[in-house]
PDB file of C-alpha atoms in Angstrom:
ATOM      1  CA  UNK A1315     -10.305  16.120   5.326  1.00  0.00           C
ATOM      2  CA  UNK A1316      -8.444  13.048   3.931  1.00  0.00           C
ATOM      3  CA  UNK A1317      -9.501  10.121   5.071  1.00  0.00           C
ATOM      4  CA  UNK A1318      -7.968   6.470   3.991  1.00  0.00           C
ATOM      5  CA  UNK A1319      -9.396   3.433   5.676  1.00  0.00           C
ATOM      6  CA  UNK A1320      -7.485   0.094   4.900  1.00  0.00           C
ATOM      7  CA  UNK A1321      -9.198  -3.280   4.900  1.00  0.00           C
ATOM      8  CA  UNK A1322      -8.662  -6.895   4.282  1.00  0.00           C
ATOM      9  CA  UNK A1323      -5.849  -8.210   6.839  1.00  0.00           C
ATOM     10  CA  UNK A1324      -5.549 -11.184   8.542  1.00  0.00           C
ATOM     11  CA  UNK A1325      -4.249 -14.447   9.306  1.00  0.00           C
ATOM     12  CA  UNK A1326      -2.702 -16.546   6.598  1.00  0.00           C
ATOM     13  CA  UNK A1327      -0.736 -19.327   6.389  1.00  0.00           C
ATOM     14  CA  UNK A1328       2.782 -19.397   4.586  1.00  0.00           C
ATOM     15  CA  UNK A1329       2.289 -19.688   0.870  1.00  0.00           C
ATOM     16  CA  UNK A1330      -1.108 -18.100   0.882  1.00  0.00           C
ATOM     17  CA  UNK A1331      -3.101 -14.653  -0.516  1.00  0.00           C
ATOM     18  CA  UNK A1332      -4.586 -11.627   0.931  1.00  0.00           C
ATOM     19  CA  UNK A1333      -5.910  -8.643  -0.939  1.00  0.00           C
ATOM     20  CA  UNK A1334      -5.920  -5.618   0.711  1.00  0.00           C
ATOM     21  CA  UNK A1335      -8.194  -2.618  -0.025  1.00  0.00           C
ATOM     22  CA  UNK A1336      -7.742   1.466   1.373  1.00  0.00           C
ATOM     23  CA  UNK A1337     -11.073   3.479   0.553  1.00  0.00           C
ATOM     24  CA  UNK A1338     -10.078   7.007   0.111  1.00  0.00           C
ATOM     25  CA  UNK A1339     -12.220  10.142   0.384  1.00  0.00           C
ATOM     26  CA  UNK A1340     -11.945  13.723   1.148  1.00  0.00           C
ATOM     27  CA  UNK A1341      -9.432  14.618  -1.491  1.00  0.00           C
ATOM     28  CA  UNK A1342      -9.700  13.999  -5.752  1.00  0.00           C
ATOM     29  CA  UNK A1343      -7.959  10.308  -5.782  1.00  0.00           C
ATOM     30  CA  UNK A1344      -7.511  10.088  -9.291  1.00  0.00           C
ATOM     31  CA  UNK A1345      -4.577  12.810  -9.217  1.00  0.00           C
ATOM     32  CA  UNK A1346      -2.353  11.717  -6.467  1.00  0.00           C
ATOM     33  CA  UNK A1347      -0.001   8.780  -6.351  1.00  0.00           C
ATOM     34  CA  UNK A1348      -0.534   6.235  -3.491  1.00  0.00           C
ATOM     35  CA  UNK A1349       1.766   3.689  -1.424  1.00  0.00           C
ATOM     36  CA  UNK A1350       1.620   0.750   0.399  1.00  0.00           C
ATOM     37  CA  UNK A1351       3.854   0.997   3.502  1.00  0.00           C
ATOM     38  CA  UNK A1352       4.270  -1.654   6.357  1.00  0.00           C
ATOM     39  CA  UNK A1353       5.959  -2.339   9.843  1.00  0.00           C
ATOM     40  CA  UNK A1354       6.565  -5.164  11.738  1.00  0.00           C
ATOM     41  CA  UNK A1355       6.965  -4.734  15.529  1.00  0.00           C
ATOM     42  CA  UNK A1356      10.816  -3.594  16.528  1.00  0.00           C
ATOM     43  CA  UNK A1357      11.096  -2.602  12.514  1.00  0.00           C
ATOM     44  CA  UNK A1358      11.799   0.202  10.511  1.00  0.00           C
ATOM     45  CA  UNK A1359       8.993   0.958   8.459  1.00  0.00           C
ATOM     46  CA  UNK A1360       9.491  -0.398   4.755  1.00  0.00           C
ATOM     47  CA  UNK A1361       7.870   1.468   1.490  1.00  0.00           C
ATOM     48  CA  UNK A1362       5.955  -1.888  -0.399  1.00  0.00           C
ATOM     49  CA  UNK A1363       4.454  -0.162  -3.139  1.00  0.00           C
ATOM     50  CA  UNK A1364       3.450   2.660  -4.892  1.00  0.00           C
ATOM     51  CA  UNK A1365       1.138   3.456  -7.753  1.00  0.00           C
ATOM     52  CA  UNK A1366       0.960   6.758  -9.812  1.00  0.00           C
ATOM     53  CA  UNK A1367      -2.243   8.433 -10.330  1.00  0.00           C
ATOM     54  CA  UNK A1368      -2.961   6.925 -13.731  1.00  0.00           C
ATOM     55  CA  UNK A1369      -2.359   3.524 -12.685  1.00  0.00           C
ATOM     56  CA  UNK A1370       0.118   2.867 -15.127  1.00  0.00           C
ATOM     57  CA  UNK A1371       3.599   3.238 -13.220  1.00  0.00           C
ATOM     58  CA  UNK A1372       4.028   0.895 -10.225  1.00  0.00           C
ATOM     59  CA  UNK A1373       7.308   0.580  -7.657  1.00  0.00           C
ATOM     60  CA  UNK A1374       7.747  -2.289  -5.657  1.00  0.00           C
ATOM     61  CA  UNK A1375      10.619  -3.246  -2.762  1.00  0.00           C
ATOM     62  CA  UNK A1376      12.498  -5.902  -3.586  1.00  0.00           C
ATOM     63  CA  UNK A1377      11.030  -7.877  -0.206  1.00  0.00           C
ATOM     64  CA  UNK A1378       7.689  -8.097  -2.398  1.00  0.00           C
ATOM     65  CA  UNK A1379       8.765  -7.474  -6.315  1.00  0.00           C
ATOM     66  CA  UNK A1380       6.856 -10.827  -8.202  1.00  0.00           C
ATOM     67  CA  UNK A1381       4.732 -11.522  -5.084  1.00  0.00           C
ATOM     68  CA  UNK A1382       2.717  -8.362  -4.577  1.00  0.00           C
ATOM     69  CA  UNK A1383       0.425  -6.313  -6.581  1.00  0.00           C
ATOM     70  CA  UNK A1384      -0.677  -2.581  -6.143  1.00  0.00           C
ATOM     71  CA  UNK A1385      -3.440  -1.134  -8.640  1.00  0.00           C
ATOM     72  CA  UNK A1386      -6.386   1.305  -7.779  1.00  0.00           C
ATOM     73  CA  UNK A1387      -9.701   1.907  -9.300  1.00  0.00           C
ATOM     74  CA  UNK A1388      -9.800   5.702  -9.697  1.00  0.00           C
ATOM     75  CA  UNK A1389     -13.604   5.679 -10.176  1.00  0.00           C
ATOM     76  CA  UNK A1390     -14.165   3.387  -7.031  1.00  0.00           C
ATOM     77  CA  UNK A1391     -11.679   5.983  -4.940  1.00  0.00           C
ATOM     78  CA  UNK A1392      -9.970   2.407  -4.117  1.00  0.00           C
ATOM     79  CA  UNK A1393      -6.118   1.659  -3.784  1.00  0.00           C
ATOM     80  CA  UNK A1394      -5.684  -2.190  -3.784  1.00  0.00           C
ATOM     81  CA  UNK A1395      -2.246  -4.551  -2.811  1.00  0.00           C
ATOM     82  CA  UNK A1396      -3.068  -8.248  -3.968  1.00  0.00           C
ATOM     83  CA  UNK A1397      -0.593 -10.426  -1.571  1.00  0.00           C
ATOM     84  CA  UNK A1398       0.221 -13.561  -2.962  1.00  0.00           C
ATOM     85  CA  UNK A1399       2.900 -16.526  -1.676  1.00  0.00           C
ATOM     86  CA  UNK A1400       2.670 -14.894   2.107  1.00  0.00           C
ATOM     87  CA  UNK A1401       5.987 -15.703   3.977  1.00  0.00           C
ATOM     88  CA  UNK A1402       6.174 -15.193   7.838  1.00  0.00           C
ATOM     89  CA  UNK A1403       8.486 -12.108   7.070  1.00  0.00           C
ATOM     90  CA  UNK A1404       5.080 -10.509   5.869  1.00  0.00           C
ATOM     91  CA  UNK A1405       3.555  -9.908   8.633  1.00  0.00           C
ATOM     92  CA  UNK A1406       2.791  -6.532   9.554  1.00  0.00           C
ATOM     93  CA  UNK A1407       0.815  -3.459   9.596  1.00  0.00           C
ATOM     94  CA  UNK A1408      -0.333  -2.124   6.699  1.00  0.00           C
ATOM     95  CA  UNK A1409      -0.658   1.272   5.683  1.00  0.00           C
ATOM     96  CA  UNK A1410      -2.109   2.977   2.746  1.00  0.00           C
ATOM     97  CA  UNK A1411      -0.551   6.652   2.463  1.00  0.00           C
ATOM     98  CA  UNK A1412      -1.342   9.539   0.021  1.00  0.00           C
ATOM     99  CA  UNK A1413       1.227  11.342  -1.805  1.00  0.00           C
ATOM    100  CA  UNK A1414       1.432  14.909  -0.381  1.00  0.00           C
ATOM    101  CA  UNK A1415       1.675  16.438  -3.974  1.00  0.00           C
ATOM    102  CA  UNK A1416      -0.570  15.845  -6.869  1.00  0.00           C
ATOM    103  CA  UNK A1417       0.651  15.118 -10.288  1.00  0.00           C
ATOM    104  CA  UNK A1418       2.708  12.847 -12.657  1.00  0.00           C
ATOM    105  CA  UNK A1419       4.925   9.875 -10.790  1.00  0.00           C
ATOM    106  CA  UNK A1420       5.134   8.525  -6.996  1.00  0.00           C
ATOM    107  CA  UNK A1421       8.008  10.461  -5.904  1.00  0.00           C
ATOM    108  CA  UNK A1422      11.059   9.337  -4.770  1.00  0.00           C
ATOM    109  CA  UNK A1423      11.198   8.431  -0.879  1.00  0.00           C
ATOM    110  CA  UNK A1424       7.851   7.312   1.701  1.00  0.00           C
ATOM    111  CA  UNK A1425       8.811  10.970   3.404  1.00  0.00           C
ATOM    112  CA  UNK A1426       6.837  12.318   0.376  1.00  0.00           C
ATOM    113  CA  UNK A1427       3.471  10.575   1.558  1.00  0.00           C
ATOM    114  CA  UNK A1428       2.355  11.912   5.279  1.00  0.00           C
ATOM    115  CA  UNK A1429      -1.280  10.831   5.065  1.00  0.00           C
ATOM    116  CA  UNK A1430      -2.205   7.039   6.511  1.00  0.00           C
ATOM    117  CA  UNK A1431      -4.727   5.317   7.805  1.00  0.00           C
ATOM    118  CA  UNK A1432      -4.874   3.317  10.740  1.00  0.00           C
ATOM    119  CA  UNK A1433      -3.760   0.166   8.949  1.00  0.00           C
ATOM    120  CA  UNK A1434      -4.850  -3.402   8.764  1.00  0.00           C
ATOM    121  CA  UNK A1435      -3.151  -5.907  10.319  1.00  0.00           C
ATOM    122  CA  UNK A1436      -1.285  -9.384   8.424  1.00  0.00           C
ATOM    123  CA  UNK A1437      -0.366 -12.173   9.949  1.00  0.00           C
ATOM    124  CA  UNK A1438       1.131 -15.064   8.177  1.00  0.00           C
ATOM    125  CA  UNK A1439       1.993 -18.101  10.577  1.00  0.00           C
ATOM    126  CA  UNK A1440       1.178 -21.997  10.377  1.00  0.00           C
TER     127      UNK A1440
END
């Protein structure tokens, strides 16, 4: 059964950092592509990040592009998303999702990742 538990949210102030962790387990992590999705209460659900399976290709919305960082450690079964320079528009629930199909790349849309955790909550407010 997959299982991905995310970690590390909070409450931050504008301007500061958060890194956010999502243990995996119950599948081989090291061949699927994973994604960072989030949504803010009355919002559509936006796809952050994503990360191939080798660690190598990374896609990132333009919200976040030069602010956020996705990696994983395939030997730790750990996806990561390093937040830096937090504005209020961050806040959110977090969501690390699995790609449905293993392989090369992250896909093309968030409709090809349909396994989440329960999320971890940021908050960024003075």
């Amino acid at each position: 059964e997959v299982q991905l538990v995310e970690s590390g949210g909070g409450l931050v102030q504008p301007g500061g950092s958060l890194r956010l962790s999502c243990a995996a387990s119950g599948f081989t992590f090291s061949i699927y592509a994973m994604s960072w999705v989030r949504q803010a209460p009355g919002k559509v659900l936006e796809w952050v990040s994503a990360i191939d399976m080798t660690g190598r290709i990374t896609y990132y919305a333009d919200s976040v592009k030069g602010r956020f960082t996705i990696s994983r450690d395939n030997a730790k079964n750990t996806l990561y998303l390093q937040l830096n320079t937090l504005k209020t528009e961050d806040t959110a629930m977090y969501y690390c999702r699995k790609r449905d199909a293993a392989g090369l790349g992250y896909g093309a849309t968030i409709d090809e990742y349909n396994s989440w955790g329960q999320g971890t909550q940021v908050t960024v407010s003075s």
